[in-house]
């Protein structure tokens, strides 16, 4: 349930309501908008019903939230959440491109990729140091050495780093190097990890599980929000269907769905959705047209030499050409 306060309420009046909630055994999440303050009430519905909110003149109305997720819902917060990472904005009328190789392989590869990404207009750099591979015999990533190389790429280009946290036991380590912590599709319902990420202060890029519904995905986001970290970026990366022409099936409809259901920014990863390099540029444009706040794509200086996901990685030339198309279309749509 959400308590919408009247415009112009004082801090003391807000505090009074928060106090009342705490005394009743409920949690309060305050969100201060430009015009109104709303207080999200989390806890047992039975307890919520006992509180005489309407008796308080500072309360304008009480809105029940019927969805299983609360803090992630549009009802809770009508304005779009904007996540800021070292001066780069995700959400709120921008289209942000995140690019980089699937995995960190060497200093030369990662620094070169970051330079290409920055030159063409990417705002964040991605690369995995811990890789979730289907086969235990495939390249698993360079681990801490890979994180150090990502740090080198950031020093060289200034691009903030997005990298995956594969195992919650590595949180302290990955936190030291990452600017955005990625939760991979396979960990979307790793609730222990989500809770830990909710208790730290860096943004989290939460990929959709390959068999997760939009509602389950938003409930995963709720785990992070509930622990106090509001900096969640959702990432659609395709879901499993009967189609075999692509690695997964990009559910582009999830983008406008999320926009209606949630205030959180949502981006699209067409690289993992398709597994096919040539399908990446048109689907980036589709994401832009569907209202996504950005895309994350794999790009490698020499895809043929990639240790992971070479066939879906854009070449530097392909990436540059695609950035040109994105810029033109974003301009047409009035986005930055
Ligand atoms: C990735 O982005 O590196 C990745 C492994 O993607 P996903 O978790 O979506 O499969
Ligand atoms: Mn990959």
mmCIF file of C-alpha atoms in Angstrom, residues 24-260:
data_model
loop_
_atom_site.group_PDB
_atom_site.id
_atom_site.type_symbol
_atom_site.label_atom_id
_atom_site.label_comp_id
_atom_site.label_asym_id
_atom_site.label_seq_id
_atom_site.Cartn_x
_atom_site.Cartn_y
_atom_site.Cartn_z
ATOM 1 C CA UNK A 24 2.386 -0.914 14.189
ATOM 2 C CA UNK A 25 5.246 -3.161 13.069
ATOM 3 C CA UNK A 26 5.335 -1.957 9.448
ATOM 4 C CA UNK A 27 8.184 -0.736 7.255
ATOM 5 C CA UNK A 28 8.113 2.689 5.577
ATOM 6 C CA UNK A 29 9.852 3.613 2.313
ATOM 7 C CA UNK A 30 9.737 7.346 1.694
ATOM 8 C CA UNK A 31 9.934 8.661 -1.829
ATOM 9 C CA UNK A 32 10.076 12.417 -2.329
ATOM 10 C CA UNK A 33 8.801 13.534 -5.717
ATOM 11 C CA UNK A 34 8.781 17.041 -7.127
ATOM 12 C CA UNK A 35 5.181 17.639 -6.042
ATOM 13 C CA UNK A 36 4.334 14.935 -3.578
ATOM 14 C CA UNK A 37 5.836 12.672 -0.992
ATOM 15 C CA UNK A 38 4.596 9.111 -0.975
ATOM 16 C CA UNK A 39 5.249 6.547 1.715
ATOM 17 C CA UNK A 40 5.327 2.915 0.688
ATOM 18 C CA UNK A 41 4.078 0.625 3.411
ATOM 19 C CA UNK A 42 5.568 -2.831 3.531
ATOM 20 C CA UNK A 43 4.339 -5.511 5.877
ATOM 21 C CA UNK A 44 1.441 -7.696 6.897
ATOM 22 C CA UNK A 45 -1.836 -6.612 5.211
ATOM 23 C CA UNK A 46 -3.759 -7.333 8.400
ATOM 24 C CA UNK A 47 -1.639 -4.827 10.317
ATOM 25 C CA UNK A 48 -1.937 -2.250 7.512
ATOM 26 C CA UNK A 49 -5.742 -2.412 7.768
ATOM 27 C CA UNK A 50 -5.587 -1.486 11.469
ATOM 28 C CA UNK A 51 -3.930 1.902 10.944
ATOM 29 C CA UNK A 52 -6.361 4.867 10.716
ATOM 30 C CA UNK A 53 -4.372 6.765 8.066
ATOM 31 C CA UNK A 54 -7.362 8.809 6.882
ATOM 32 C CA UNK A 55 -7.559 10.430 10.317
ATOM 33 C CA UNK A 56 -4.340 12.291 9.566
ATOM 34 C CA UNK A 57 -4.939 15.556 7.657
ATOM 35 C CA UNK A 58 -1.496 15.304 6.030
ATOM 36 C CA UNK A 59 -2.599 12.125 4.243
ATOM 37 C CA UNK A 60 -4.303 12.766 0.903
ATOM 38 C CA UNK A 61 -5.136 9.190 0.003
ATOM 39 C CA UNK A 62 -4.192 5.596 0.571
ATOM 40 C CA UNK A 63 -3.664 3.466 -2.530
ATOM 41 C CA UNK A 64 -3.544 -0.308 -2.215
ATOM 42 C CA UNK A 65 -0.957 -2.077 -4.400
ATOM 43 C CA UNK A 66 -2.361 -5.378 -5.515
ATOM 44 C CA UNK A 67 0.820 -6.534 -7.256
ATOM 45 C CA UNK A 68 3.192 -8.960 -5.519
ATOM 46 C CA UNK A 69 5.987 -6.417 -5.955
ATOM 47 C CA UNK A 70 5.508 -3.023 -4.334
ATOM 48 C CA UNK A 71 8.625 -0.832 -4.378
ATOM 49 C CA UNK A 72 9.289 -1.677 -8.035
ATOM 50 C CA UNK A 73 5.754 -0.724 -9.095
ATOM 51 C CA UNK A 74 4.540 2.398 -10.869
ATOM 52 C CA UNK A 75 1.873 2.769 -8.211
ATOM 53 C CA UNK A 76 4.594 3.206 -5.625
ATOM 54 C CA UNK A 77 6.575 5.710 -7.685
ATOM 55 C CA UNK A 78 5.140 7.378 -10.758
ATOM 56 C CA UNK A 79 8.300 9.209 -11.926
ATOM 57 C CA UNK A 80 10.929 7.192 -13.779
ATOM 58 C CA UNK A 81 13.981 6.190 -11.759
ATOM 59 C CA UNK A 82 17.203 7.582 -13.152
ATOM 60 C CA UNK A 83 20.343 5.623 -12.256
ATOM 61 C CA UNK A 84 23.575 7.628 -12.305
ATOM 62 C CA UNK A 85 26.965 5.951 -12.650
ATOM 63 C CA UNK A 86 29.976 8.274 -12.411
ATOM 64 C CA UNK A 87 28.171 11.015 -14.310
ATOM 65 C CA UNK A 88 26.496 8.676 -16.827
ATOM 66 C CA UNK A 89 22.709 8.603 -16.742
ATOM 67 C CA UNK A 90 20.524 5.542 -17.363
ATOM 68 C CA UNK A 91 16.817 6.267 -17.654
ATOM 69 C CA UNK A 92 14.858 9.504 -17.786
ATOM 70 C CA UNK A 93 14.909 10.331 -21.506
ATOM 71 C CA UNK A 94 18.360 9.091 -22.499
ATOM 72 C CA UNK A 95 19.438 6.093 -24.568
ATOM 73 C CA UNK A 96 22.604 4.677 -23.066
ATOM 74 C CA UNK A 97 24.838 2.226 -24.903
ATOM 75 C CA UNK A 98 26.931 -0.270 -22.936
ATOM 76 C CA UNK A 99 29.463 -2.167 -25.050
ATOM 77 C CA UNK A 100 32.417 -4.477 -24.645
ATOM 78 C CA UNK A 101 33.553 -8.055 -25.057
ATOM 79 C CA UNK A 102 31.818 -11.041 -23.555
ATOM 80 C CA UNK A 103 34.864 -11.776 -21.426
ATOM 81 C CA UNK A 104 38.083 -10.082 -20.456
ATOM 82 C CA UNK A 105 40.913 -11.944 -22.215
ATOM 83 C CA UNK A 106 44.023 -9.771 -22.070
ATOM 84 C CA UNK A 107 45.097 -6.202 -21.356
ATOM 85 C CA UNK A 108 45.540 -5.502 -25.049
ATOM 86 C CA UNK A 109 42.070 -6.832 -25.946
ATOM 87 C CA UNK A 110 40.231 -5.064 -23.173
ATOM 88 C CA UNK A 111 41.930 -1.673 -23.520
ATOM 89 C CA UNK A 112 41.509 -1.743 -27.286
ATOM 90 C CA UNK A 113 37.828 -2.668 -26.983
ATOM 91 C CA UNK A 114 37.244 0.109 -24.457
ATOM 92 C CA UNK A 115 38.904 2.675 -26.730
ATOM 93 C CA UNK A 116 36.739 1.588 -29.666
ATOM 94 C CA UNK A 117 33.623 1.656 -27.471
ATOM 95 C CA UNK A 118 34.349 5.164 -26.228
ATOM 96 C CA UNK A 119 35.294 6.541 -29.639
ATOM 97 C CA UNK A 120 32.016 5.332 -31.136
ATOM 98 C CA UNK A 121 29.913 6.795 -28.310
ATOM 99 C CA UNK A 122 29.323 4.021 -25.755
ATOM 100 C CA UNK A 123 28.869 5.440 -22.239
ATOM 101 C CA UNK A 124 29.746 2.340 -20.213
ATOM 102 C CA UNK A 125 32.097 -0.575 -20.789
ATOM 103 C CA UNK A 126 31.184 -4.221 -20.164
ATOM 104 C CA UNK A 127 33.318 -7.332 -19.779
ATOM 105 C CA UNK A 128 33.096 -10.503 -17.744
ATOM 106 C CA UNK A 129 35.868 -11.625 -15.405
ATOM 107 C CA UNK A 130 33.752 -14.449 -13.972
ATOM 108 C CA UNK A 131 31.858 -16.240 -16.754
ATOM 109 C CA UNK A 132 28.777 -18.430 -16.320
ATOM 110 C CA UNK A 133 29.509 -21.129 -18.940
ATOM 111 C CA UNK A 134 27.208 -23.997 -19.820
ATOM 112 C CA UNK A 135 30.154 -26.381 -20.035
ATOM 113 C CA UNK A 136 32.642 -26.624 -17.146
ATOM 114 C CA UNK A 137 35.380 -27.146 -19.774
ATOM 115 C CA UNK A 138 34.771 -23.761 -21.449
ATOM 116 C CA UNK A 139 36.807 -20.650 -20.550
ATOM 117 C CA UNK A 140 35.606 -19.524 -17.117
ATOM 118 C CA UNK A 141 37.102 -16.013 -17.123
ATOM 119 C CA UNK A 142 40.291 -14.531 -15.667
ATOM 120 C CA UNK A 143 38.831 -13.829 -12.209
ATOM 121 C CA UNK A 144 40.537 -11.085 -10.202
ATOM 122 C CA UNK A 145 43.156 -10.631 -12.908
ATOM 123 C CA UNK A 146 40.268 -9.813 -15.289
ATOM 124 C CA UNK A 147 38.876 -7.258 -12.838
ATOM 125 C CA UNK A 148 42.280 -5.567 -12.713
ATOM 126 C CA UNK A 149 42.323 -5.375 -16.505
ATOM 127 C CA UNK A 150 38.862 -3.787 -16.460
ATOM 128 C CA UNK A 151 40.252 -1.203 -14.067
ATOM 129 C CA UNK A 152 43.017 -0.517 -16.616
ATOM 130 C CA UNK A 153 40.373 -0.016 -19.324
ATOM 131 C CA UNK A 154 38.564 2.489 -17.091
ATOM 132 C CA UNK A 155 41.811 4.362 -16.426
ATOM 133 C CA UNK A 156 42.437 4.542 -20.165
ATOM 134 C CA UNK A 157 38.963 5.627 -21.252
ATOM 135 C CA UNK A 158 37.064 6.901 -18.230
ATOM 136 C CA UNK A 159 34.174 4.564 -19.083
ATOM 137 C CA UNK A 160 32.478 3.105 -15.994
ATOM 138 C CA UNK A 161 32.641 -0.693 -15.753
ATOM 139 C CA UNK A 162 29.741 -3.156 -15.816
ATOM 140 C CA UNK A 163 30.800 -6.643 -14.759
ATOM 141 C CA UNK A 164 29.060 -9.760 -13.517
ATOM 142 C CA UNK A 165 28.958 -11.001 -9.961
ATOM 143 C CA UNK A 166 28.704 -14.739 -10.485
ATOM 144 C CA UNK A 167 28.981 -15.857 -6.892
ATOM 145 C CA UNK A 168 27.847 -13.901 -3.856
ATOM 146 C CA UNK A 169 31.080 -14.948 -2.081
ATOM 147 C CA UNK A 170 32.961 -12.668 -4.497
ATOM 148 C CA UNK A 171 30.888 -9.570 -3.692
ATOM 149 C CA UNK A 172 33.619 -7.710 -1.789
ATOM 150 C CA UNK A 173 36.132 -8.401 -4.537
ATOM 151 C CA UNK A 174 33.904 -7.474 -7.491
ATOM 152 C CA UNK A 175 32.555 -4.420 -5.613
ATOM 153 C CA UNK A 176 36.098 -3.009 -5.441
ATOM 154 C CA UNK A 177 36.441 -2.893 -9.238
ATOM 155 C CA UNK A 178 32.903 -2.609 -10.669
ATOM 156 C CA UNK A 179 30.832 0.535 -11.135
ATOM 157 C CA UNK A 180 27.721 -1.507 -11.950
ATOM 158 C CA UNK A 181 27.284 -5.059 -10.645
ATOM 159 C CA UNK A 182 25.625 -7.355 -13.147
ATOM 160 C CA UNK A 183 23.366 -10.221 -12.096
ATOM 161 C CA UNK A 184 23.310 -12.737 -14.928
ATOM 162 C CA UNK A 185 20.207 -14.481 -16.248
ATOM 163 C CA UNK A 186 21.173 -17.670 -14.394
ATOM 164 C CA UNK A 187 21.284 -15.841 -11.061
ATOM 165 C CA UNK A 188 18.098 -13.797 -11.407
ATOM 166 C CA UNK A 189 16.431 -15.816 -8.680
ATOM 167 C CA UNK A 190 19.492 -16.202 -6.493
ATOM 168 C CA UNK A 191 17.642 -14.503 -3.671
ATOM 169 C CA UNK A 192 20.586 -14.556 -1.283
ATOM 170 C CA UNK A 193 22.676 -12.676 -3.856
ATOM 171 C CA UNK A 194 19.858 -10.213 -4.543
ATOM 172 C CA UNK A 195 19.554 -9.432 -0.833
ATOM 173 C CA UNK A 196 23.293 -8.854 -0.504
ATOM 174 C CA UNK A 197 23.243 -6.539 -3.518
ATOM 175 C CA UNK A 198 20.339 -4.673 -1.951
ATOM 176 C CA UNK A 199 22.516 -3.945 1.046
ATOM 177 C CA UNK A 200 25.313 -2.234 -0.891
ATOM 178 C CA UNK A 201 25.362 1.108 -2.661
ATOM 179 C CA UNK A 202 26.412 0.425 -6.266
ATOM 180 C CA UNK A 203 23.895 0.116 -9.136
ATOM 181 C CA UNK A 204 22.779 -3.387 -10.091
ATOM 182 C CA UNK A 205 22.070 -4.493 -13.652
ATOM 183 C CA UNK A 206 19.523 -7.277 -13.270
ATOM 184 C CA UNK A 207 19.197 -9.530 -16.297
ATOM 185 C CA UNK A 208 15.944 -11.339 -16.930
ATOM 186 C CA UNK A 209 16.120 -15.061 -16.257
ATOM 187 C CA UNK A 210 15.809 -17.100 -19.433
ATOM 188 C CA UNK A 211 12.604 -18.724 -18.176
ATOM 189 C CA UNK A 212 11.332 -15.911 -16.005
ATOM 190 C CA UNK A 213 8.068 -14.056 -16.482
ATOM 191 C CA UNK A 214 8.052 -10.264 -16.345
ATOM 192 C CA UNK A 215 6.394 -10.521 -12.939
ATOM 193 C CA UNK A 216 9.080 -12.861 -11.581
ATOM 194 C CA UNK A 217 11.733 -10.507 -12.916
ATOM 195 C CA UNK A 218 10.154 -7.554 -11.120
ATOM 196 C CA UNK A 219 9.936 -9.595 -7.925
ATOM 197 C CA UNK A 220 13.669 -10.262 -8.223
ATOM 198 C CA UNK A 221 14.181 -6.481 -8.482
ATOM 199 C CA UNK A 222 11.971 -6.085 -5.424
ATOM 200 C CA UNK A 223 14.442 -8.174 -3.366
ATOM 201 C CA UNK A 224 17.155 -5.593 -4.106
ATOM 202 C CA UNK A 225 14.919 -2.559 -3.553
ATOM 203 C CA UNK A 226 13.568 -3.931 -0.299
ATOM 204 C CA UNK A 227 17.059 -3.971 1.227
ATOM 205 C CA UNK A 228 17.442 -0.271 0.450
ATOM 206 C CA UNK A 229 19.274 -0.149 -2.888
ATOM 207 C CA UNK A 230 17.067 1.703 -5.359
ATOM 208 C CA UNK A 231 19.639 1.695 -8.176
ATOM 209 C CA UNK A 232 18.340 -1.199 -10.242
ATOM 210 C CA UNK A 233 18.574 -1.368 -14.039
ATOM 211 C CA UNK A 234 16.562 -4.148 -15.686
ATOM 212 C CA UNK A 235 17.972 -5.904 -18.752
ATOM 213 C CA UNK A 236 15.901 -7.957 -21.220
ATOM 214 C CA UNK A 237 18.206 -10.625 -22.721
ATOM 215 C CA UNK A 238 15.813 -13.011 -24.417
ATOM 216 C CA UNK A 239 13.874 -15.992 -23.150
ATOM 217 C CA UNK A 240 13.762 -19.685 -24.035
ATOM 218 C CA UNK A 241 11.160 -20.588 -26.652
ATOM 219 C CA UNK A 242 10.801 -23.360 -29.252
ATOM 220 C CA UNK A 243 12.581 -21.200 -31.861
ATOM 221 C CA UNK A 244 16.018 -22.526 -32.778
ATOM 222 C CA UNK A 245 17.067 -19.852 -35.296
ATOM 223 C CA UNK A 246 18.319 -17.674 -32.468
ATOM 224 C CA UNK A 247 19.969 -18.529 -29.146
ATOM 225 C CA UNK A 248 16.977 -17.146 -27.234
ATOM 226 C CA UNK A 249 13.940 -15.140 -28.336
ATOM 227 C CA UNK A 250 14.100 -11.427 -27.650
ATOM 228 C CA UNK A 251 10.902 -10.477 -25.850
ATOM 229 C CA UNK A 252 10.725 -6.890 -27.048
ATOM 230 C CA UNK A 253 7.210 -6.635 -25.618
ATOM 231 C CA UNK A 254 8.681 -6.787 -22.125
ATOM 232 C CA UNK A 255 10.071 -3.261 -22.608
ATOM 233 C CA UNK A 256 6.754 -1.389 -22.898
ATOM 234 C CA UNK A 257 5.291 -3.834 -20.344
ATOM 235 C CA UNK A 258 7.969 -2.875 -17.821
ATOM 236 C CA UNK A 259 7.447 0.808 -18.619
ATOM 237 C CA UNK A 260 3.806 0.436 -17.636
#
